[in-house]
Short mmCIF file of C-alpha atoms and ligand atoms in Angstrom, two decimals:
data_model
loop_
_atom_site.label_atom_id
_atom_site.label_comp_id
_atom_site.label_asym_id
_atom_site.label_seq_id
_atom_site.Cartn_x
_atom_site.Cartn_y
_atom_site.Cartn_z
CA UNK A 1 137.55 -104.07 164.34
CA UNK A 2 137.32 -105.49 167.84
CA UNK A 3 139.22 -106.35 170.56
CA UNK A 4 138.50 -109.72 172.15
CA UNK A 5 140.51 -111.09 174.98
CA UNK A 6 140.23 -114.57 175.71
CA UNK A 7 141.97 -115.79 178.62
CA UNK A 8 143.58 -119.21 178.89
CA UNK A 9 143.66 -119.82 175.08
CA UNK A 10 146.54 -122.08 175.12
CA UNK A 11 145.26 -124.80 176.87
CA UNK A 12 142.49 -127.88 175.56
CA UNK A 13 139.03 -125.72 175.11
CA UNK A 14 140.65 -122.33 174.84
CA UNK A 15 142.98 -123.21 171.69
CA UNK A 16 139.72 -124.23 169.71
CA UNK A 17 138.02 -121.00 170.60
CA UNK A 18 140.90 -118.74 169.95
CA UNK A 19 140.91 -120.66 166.37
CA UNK A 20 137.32 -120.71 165.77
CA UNK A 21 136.74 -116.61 166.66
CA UNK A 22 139.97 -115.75 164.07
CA UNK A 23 138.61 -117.79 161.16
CA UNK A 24 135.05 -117.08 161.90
CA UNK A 25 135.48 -113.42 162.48
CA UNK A 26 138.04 -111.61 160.46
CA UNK A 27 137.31 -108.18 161.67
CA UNK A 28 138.27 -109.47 165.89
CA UNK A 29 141.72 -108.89 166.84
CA UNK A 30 142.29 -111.66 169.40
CA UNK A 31 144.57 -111.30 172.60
CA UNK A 32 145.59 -115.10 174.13
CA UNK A 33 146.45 -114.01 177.49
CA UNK A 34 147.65 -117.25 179.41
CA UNK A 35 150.49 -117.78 181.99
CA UNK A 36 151.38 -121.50 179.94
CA UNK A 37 150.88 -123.71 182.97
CA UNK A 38 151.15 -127.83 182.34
CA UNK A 39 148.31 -127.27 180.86
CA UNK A 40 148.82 -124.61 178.31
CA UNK A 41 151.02 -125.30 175.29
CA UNK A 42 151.61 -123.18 172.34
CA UNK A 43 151.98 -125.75 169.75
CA UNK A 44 148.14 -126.25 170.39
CA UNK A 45 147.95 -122.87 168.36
CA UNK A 46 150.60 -123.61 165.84
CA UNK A 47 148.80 -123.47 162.69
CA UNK A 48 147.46 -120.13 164.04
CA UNK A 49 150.46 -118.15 165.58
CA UNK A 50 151.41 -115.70 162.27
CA UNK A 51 148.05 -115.36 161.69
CA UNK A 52 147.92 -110.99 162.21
CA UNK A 53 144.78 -110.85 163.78
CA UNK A 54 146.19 -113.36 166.83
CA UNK A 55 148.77 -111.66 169.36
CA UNK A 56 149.90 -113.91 172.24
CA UNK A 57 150.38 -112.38 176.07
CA UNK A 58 152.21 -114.69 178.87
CA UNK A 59 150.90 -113.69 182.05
CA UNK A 60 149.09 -114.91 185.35
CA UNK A 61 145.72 -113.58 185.84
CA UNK A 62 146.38 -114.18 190.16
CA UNK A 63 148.59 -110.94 189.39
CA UNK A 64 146.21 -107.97 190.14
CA UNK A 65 148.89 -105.15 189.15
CA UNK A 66 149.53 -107.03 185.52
CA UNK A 67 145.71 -107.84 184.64
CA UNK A 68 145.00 -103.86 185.50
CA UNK A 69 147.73 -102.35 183.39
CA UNK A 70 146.70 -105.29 180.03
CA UNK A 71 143.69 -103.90 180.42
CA UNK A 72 144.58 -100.23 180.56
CA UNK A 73 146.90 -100.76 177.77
CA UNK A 74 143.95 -102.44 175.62
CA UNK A 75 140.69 -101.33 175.14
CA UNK A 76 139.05 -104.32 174.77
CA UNK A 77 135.51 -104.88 173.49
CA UNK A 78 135.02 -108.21 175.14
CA UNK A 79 136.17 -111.17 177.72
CA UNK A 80 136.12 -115.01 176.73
CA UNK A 81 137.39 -116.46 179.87
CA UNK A 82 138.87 -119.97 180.22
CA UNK A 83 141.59 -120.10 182.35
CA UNK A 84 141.53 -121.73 184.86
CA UNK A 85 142.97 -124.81 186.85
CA UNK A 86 140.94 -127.84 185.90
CA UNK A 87 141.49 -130.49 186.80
CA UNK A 88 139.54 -132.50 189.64
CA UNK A 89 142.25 -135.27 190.82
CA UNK A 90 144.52 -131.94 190.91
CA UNK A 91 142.20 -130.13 192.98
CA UNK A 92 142.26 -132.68 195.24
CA UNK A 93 145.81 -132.62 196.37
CA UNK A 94 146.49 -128.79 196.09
CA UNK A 95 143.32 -126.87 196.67
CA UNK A 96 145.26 -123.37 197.14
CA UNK A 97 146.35 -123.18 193.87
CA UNK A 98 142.54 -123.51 192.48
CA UNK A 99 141.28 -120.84 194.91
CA UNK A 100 144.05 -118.54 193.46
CA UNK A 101 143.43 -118.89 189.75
CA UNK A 102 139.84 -120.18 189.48
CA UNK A 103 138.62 -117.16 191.92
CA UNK A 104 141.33 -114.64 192.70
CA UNK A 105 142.28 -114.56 188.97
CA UNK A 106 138.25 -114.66 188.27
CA UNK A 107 137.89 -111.50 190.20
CA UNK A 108 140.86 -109.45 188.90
CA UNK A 109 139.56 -109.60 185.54
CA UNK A 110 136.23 -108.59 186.51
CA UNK A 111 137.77 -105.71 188.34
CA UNK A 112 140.20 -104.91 185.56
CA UNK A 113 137.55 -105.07 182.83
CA UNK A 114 135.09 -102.57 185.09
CA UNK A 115 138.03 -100.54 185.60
CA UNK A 116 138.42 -99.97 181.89
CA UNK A 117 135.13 -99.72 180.93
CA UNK A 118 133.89 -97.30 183.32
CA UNK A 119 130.28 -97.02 183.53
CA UNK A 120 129.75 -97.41 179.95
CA UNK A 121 129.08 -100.84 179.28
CA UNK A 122 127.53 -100.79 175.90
CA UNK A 123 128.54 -103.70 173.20
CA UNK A 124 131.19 -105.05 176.07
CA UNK A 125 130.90 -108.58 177.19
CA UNK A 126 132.32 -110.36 179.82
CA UNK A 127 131.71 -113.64 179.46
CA UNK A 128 132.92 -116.49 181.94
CA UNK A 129 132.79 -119.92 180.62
CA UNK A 130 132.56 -123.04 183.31
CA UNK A 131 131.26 -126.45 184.28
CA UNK A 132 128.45 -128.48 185.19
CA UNK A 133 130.15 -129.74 188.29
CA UNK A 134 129.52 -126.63 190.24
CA UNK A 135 125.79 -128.60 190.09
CA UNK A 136 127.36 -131.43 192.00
CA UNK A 137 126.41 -135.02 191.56
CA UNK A 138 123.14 -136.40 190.19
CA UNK A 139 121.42 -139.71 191.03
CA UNK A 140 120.23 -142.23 188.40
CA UNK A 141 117.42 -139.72 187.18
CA UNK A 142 117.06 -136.38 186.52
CA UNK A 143 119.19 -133.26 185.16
CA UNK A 144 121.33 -130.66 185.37
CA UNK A 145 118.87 -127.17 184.35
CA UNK A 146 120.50 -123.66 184.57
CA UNK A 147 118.23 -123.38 188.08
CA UNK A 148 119.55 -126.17 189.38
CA UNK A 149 121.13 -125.19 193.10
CA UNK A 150 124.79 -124.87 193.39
CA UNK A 151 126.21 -127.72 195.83
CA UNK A 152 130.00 -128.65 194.23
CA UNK A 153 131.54 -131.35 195.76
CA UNK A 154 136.05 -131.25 195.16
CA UNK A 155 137.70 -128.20 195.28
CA UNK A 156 137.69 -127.34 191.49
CA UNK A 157 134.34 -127.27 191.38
CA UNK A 158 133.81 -125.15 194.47
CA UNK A 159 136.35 -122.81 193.06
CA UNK A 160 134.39 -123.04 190.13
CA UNK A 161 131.01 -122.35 191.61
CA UNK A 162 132.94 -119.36 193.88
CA UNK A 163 133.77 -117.45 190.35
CA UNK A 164 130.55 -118.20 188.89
CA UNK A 165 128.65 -116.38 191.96
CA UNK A 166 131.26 -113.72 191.61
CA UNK A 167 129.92 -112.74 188.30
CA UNK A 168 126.58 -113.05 188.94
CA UNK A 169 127.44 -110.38 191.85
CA UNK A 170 129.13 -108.07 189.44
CA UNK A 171 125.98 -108.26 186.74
CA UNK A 172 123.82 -107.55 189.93
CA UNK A 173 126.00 -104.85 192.05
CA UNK A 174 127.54 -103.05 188.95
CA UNK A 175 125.06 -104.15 185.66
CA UNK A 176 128.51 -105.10 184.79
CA UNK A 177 127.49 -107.44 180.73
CA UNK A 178 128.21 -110.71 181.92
CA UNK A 179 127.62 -113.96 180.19
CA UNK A 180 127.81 -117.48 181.87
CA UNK A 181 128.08 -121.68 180.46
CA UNK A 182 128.12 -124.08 182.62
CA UNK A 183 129.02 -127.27 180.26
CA UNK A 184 129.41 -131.35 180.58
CA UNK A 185 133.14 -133.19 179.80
CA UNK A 186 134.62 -132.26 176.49
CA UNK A 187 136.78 -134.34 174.75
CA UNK A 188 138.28 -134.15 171.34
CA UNK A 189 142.40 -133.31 170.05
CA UNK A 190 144.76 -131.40 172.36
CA UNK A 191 143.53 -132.31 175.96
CA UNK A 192 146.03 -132.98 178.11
CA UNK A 193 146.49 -136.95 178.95
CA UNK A 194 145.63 -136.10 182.63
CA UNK A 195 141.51 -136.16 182.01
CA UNK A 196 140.02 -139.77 181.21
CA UNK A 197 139.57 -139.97 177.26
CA UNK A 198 143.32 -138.93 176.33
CA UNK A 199 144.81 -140.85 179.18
CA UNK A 200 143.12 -143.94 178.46
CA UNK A 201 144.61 -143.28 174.90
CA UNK A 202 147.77 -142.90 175.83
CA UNK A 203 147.98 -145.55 177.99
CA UNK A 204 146.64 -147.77 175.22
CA UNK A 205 149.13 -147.40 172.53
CA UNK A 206 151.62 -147.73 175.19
CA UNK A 207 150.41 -150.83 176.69
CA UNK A 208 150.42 -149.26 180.22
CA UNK A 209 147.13 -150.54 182.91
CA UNK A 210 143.79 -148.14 182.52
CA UNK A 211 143.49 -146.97 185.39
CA UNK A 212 139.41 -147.21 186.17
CA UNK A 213 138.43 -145.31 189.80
CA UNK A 214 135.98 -147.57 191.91
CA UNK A 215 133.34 -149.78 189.88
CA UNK A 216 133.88 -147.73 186.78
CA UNK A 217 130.09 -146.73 187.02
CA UNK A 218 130.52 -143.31 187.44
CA UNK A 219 128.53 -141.54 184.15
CA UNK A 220 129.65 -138.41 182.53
CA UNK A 221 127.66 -136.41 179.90
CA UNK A 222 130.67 -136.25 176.85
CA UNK A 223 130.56 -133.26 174.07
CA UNK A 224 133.12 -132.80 171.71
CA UNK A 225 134.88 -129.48 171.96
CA UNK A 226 134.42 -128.09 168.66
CA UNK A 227 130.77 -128.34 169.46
CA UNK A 228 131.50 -126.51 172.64
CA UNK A 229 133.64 -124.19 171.17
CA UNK A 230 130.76 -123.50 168.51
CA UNK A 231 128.28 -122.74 171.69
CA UNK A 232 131.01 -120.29 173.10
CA UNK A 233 130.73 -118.19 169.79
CA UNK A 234 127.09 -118.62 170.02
CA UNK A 235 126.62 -117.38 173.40
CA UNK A 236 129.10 -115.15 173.01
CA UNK A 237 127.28 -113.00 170.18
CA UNK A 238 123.52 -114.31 171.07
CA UNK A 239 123.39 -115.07 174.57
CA UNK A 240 121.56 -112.68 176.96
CA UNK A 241 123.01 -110.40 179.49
CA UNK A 242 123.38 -111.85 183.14
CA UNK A 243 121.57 -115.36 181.72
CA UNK A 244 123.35 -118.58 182.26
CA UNK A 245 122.93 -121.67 179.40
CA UNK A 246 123.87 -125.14 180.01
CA UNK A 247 125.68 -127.17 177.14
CA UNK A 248 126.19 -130.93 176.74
CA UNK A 249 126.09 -132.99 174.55
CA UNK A 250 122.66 -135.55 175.92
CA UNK A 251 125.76 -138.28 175.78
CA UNK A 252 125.67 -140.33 178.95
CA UNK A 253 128.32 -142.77 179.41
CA UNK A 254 129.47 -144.81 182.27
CA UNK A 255 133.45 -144.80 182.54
CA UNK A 256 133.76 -148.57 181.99
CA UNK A 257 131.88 -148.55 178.93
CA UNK A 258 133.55 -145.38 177.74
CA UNK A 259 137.09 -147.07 178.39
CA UNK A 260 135.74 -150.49 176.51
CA UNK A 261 134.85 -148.31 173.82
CA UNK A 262 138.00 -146.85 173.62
CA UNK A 263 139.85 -150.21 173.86
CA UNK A 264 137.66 -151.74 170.83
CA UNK A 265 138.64 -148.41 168.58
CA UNK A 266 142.22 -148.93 169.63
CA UNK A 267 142.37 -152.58 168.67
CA UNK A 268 140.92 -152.01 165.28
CA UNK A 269 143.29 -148.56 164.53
CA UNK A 270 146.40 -150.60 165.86
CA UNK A 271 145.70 -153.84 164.53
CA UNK A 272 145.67 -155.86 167.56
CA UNK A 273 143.08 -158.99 168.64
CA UNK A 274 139.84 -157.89 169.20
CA UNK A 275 139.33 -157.86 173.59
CA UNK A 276 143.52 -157.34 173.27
CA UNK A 277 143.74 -153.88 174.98
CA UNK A 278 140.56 -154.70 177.55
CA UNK A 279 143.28 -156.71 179.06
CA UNK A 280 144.98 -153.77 180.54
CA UNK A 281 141.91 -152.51 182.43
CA UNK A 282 142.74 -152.24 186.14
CA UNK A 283 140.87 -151.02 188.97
CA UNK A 284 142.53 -148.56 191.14
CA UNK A 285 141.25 -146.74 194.80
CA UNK A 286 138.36 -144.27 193.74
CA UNK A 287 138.55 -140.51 194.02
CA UNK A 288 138.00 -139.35 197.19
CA UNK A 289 134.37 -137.46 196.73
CA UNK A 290 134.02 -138.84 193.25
CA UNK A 291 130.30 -137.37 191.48
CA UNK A 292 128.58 -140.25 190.48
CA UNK A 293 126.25 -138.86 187.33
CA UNK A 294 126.85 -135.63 185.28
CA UNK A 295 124.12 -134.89 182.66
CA UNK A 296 122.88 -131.49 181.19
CA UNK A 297 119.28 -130.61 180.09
CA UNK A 298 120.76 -128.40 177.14
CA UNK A 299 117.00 -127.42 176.24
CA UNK A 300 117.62 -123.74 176.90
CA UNK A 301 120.19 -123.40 174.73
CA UNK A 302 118.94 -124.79 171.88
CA UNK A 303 115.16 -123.38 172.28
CA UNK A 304 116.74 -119.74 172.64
CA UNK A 305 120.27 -119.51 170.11
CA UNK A 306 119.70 -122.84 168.00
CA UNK A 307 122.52 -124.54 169.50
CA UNK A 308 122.79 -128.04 169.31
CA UNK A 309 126.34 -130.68 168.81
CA UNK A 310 126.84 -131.31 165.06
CA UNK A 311 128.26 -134.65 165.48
CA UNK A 312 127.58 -138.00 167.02
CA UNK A 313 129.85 -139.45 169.57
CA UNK A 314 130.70 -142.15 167.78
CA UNK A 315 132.23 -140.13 164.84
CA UNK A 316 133.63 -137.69 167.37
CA UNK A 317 135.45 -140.63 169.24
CA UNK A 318 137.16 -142.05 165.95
CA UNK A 319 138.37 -138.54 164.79
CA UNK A 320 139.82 -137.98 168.53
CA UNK A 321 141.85 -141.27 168.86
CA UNK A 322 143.09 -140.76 165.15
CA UNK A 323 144.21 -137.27 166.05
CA UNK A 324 146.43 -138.68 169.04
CA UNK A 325 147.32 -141.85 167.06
CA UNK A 326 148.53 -139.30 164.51
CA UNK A 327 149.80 -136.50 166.46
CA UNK A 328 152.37 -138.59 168.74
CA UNK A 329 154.75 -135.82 169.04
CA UNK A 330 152.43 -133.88 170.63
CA UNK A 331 151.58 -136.56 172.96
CA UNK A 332 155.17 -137.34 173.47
CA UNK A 333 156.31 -134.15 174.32
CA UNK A 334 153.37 -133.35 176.88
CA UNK A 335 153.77 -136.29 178.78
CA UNK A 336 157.91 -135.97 179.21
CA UNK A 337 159.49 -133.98 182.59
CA UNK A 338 156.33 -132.74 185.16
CA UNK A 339 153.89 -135.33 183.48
CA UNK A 340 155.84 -138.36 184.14
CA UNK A 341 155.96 -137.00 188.13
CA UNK A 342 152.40 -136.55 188.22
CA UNK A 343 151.63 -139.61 187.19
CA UNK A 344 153.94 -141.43 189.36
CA UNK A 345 152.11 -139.66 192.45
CA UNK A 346 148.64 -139.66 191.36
CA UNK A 347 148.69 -143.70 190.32
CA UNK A 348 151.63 -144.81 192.40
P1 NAD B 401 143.04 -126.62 180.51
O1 NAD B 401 143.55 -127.01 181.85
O2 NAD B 401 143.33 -127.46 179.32
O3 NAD B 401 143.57 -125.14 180.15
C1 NAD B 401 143.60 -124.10 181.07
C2 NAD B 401 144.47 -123.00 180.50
O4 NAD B 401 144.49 -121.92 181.45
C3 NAD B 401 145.94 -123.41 180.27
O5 NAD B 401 146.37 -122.95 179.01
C4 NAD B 401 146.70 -122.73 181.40
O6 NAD B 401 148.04 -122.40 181.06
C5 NAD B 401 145.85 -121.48 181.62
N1 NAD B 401 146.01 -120.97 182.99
C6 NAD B 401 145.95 -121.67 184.15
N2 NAD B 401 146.17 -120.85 185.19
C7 NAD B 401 146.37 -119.61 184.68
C8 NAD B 401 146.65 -118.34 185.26
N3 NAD B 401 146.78 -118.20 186.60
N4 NAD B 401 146.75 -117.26 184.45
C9 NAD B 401 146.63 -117.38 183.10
N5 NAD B 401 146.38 -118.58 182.50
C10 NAD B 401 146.27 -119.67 183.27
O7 NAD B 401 141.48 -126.41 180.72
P2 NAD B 401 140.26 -126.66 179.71
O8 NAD B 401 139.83 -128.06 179.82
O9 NAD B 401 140.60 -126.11 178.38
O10 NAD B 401 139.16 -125.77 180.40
C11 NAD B 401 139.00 -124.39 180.06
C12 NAD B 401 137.85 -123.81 180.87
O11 NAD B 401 136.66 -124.53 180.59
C13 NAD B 401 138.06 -123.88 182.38
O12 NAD B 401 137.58 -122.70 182.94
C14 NAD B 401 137.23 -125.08 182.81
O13 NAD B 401 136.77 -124.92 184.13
C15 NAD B 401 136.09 -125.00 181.80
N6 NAD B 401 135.43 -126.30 181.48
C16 NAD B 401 136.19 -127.39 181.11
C17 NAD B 401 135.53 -128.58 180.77
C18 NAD B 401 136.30 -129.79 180.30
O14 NAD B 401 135.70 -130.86 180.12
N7 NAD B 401 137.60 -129.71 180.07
C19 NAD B 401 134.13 -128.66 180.84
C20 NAD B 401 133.41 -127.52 181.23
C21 NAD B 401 134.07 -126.35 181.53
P1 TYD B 402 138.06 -136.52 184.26
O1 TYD B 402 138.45 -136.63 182.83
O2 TYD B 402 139.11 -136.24 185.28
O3 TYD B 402 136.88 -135.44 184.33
P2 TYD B 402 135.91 -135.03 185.58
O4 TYD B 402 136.39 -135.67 186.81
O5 TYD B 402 136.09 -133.55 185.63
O6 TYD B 402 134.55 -135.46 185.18
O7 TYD B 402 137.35 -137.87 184.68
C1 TYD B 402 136.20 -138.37 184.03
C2 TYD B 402 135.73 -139.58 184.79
O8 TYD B 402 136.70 -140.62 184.67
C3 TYD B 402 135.56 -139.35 186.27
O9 TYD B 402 134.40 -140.08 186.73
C4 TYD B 402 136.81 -139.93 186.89
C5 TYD B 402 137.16 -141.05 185.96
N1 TYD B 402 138.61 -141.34 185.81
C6 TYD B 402 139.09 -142.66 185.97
O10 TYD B 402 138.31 -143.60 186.21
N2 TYD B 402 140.43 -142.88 185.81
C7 TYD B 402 141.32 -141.89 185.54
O11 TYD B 402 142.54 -142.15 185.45
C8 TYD B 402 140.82 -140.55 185.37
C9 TYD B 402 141.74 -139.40 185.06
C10 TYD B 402 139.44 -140.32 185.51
#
């Protein structure tokens, strides 16, 4: 049996992961440590919670005291850490809070976890999962490799890059058994309706504008989550000590097109006129600092573990809008009380 903690498994990517390690690996005990932010939600884990290999822990990692004693109090085997504040727009308005969690919390765990293993580091694995945008913004050619320098642009992905360096340090100063994944946009069922695909959704079905920053020209690089959650697992067990591997999904969309796409799905799945629900497309101030291209040479990762995304983006899309279209309740109750005040201030 062993002891996995995975931090910040009740938000988007994190629930998949927890649920992928406890069906995939029946011998792991599983610790969810998360402090249930906006972003974290425990119905995301639902179908999971009795399960007696899953035990839930609400805490903050920011609090150095409380991430020392969890890990004195567990002896665990290995680290899959998500949390994190993630969101750009976010970022952008409150860059504190993102220094705090994405590096203060960063380094407490890495501290905690050294702290409990001592010097003996043998089949222990701390492995700290983050984002392409720590690469910063690409022009119309070329890639994101895992050599590529560091130059992040907003505050989340500074905060971001900060932790990433951190780890690297601790592989480096200590031979502490790091892992780290930098990977493109995910999208797929239970991301909160703040990040592009599930607000345009939302928005949609309720017949609200889609808000499009700019020219809507911007291009992401768009994986579906399972598929990231799949490479977690994969560098999790297979991965290298102290390596890094990128993971996306070689899925380059502009926004505009994206949100078109998402309109045409919508019009079918709701029965409305075809070009009905392109109406509502509105362009709105860009983001201050907005990246213009995200996309990830994913080479490394599938040369050296045999990763590569199992499904196209097409069927991925269609399975995503079907899951909001049929989980409304979820949608519903994420967007009442703080959402609705975001969203007032953020699109005014
Ligand atoms: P998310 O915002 O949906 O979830 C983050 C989770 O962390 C939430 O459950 C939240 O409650 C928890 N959390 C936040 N602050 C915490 C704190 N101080 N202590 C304990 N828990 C806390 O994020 P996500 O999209 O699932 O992203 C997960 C990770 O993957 C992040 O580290 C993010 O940088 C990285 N990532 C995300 C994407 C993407 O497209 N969403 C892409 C690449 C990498
Ligand atoms: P987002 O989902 O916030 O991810 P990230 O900024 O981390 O890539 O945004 C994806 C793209 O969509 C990004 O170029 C910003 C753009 N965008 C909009 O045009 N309108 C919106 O309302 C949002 C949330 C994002």
């Amino acid at each position: 049996m062993k002891k996995i903690l995975i931090t910040g498994g009740a938000g988007f990517i994190g629930s998949h992961v927890v649920r992928l390690f406890l069906k995939k690996y029946p011998n792991y005990e599983i610790v969810n440590l998360d402090k249930l932010t906006y972003a974290g939600n425990l119905e995301n884990l639902k179908d999971i919670e009795s399960n007696p290999n899953y035990s839930f822990v609400k805490g903050d990692i920011v609090d150095e005291d409380f991430i020392m004693n969890l890990f004195q109090e567990n002896k665990f085997d290995g680290v899959v850490h998500l949390a994190a504040e993630s969101h750009v727009d976010r970022s952008i308005s409150n860059p504190t809070e993102f220094i705090k969690t994405n590096v203060m919390g960063t380094i407490n765990l890495l501290n905690a976890a050294r702290n409990s293993w001592g010097n003996d580091f043998e089949n222990k694995v701390f492995y700290h999962i983050s984002t392409d945008e720590v690469y910063g913004s690409l022009g119309k050619e070329g890639f994101f490799l895992e050599e590529t320098p560091y130059d992040p642009r907003s505050p989340y992905s500074s905060s971001k890059a900060s932790s990433d360096h951190l780890v690297r340090a601790y592989f480096y100063t200590y031979g502490m058994p790091v892992k780290i994944s930098n990977c493109s946009n995910n999208y797929g069922s239970h991301q909160f309706p703040e990040k592009l695909i599930p607000l345009m959704i939302h928005n949609i079905q309720q017949n609200k504008p889609l808000p499009v920053y700019g020219e809507g020209l911007n291009i992401r690089d768009w994986l579906w989550v399972n598929d990231h959650a799949r490479a977690i697992d994969v560098v999790f067990h297979d991965g290298v000590l102290g390596e890094t591997y990128n993971i996306g999904g070689n899925n380059e969309w502009t926004n505009i097109d994206l949100v078109k796409l998402l309109c045409q799905t919508m019009d079918r799945k709701l029965g409305r006129k075809e070009g009905e629900s392109e109406k509502l497309i509105t362009y709105v101030t860009d983001r201050a600092g907005h990246d213009m291209r995200y996309a990830i040479d994913a080479s490394k990762i599938k040369r050296e573990l045999g990763w590569e995304p199992s499904i196209t983006f097409e069927k991925g899309l269609e399975d995503t809008v079907e899951w909001y279209l049929s989980n409304s309740d979820w949608l519903n109750n994420v967007t009442s009380g703080d959402y609705q005040s975001y969203y007032e201030k953020q699109y005014k």
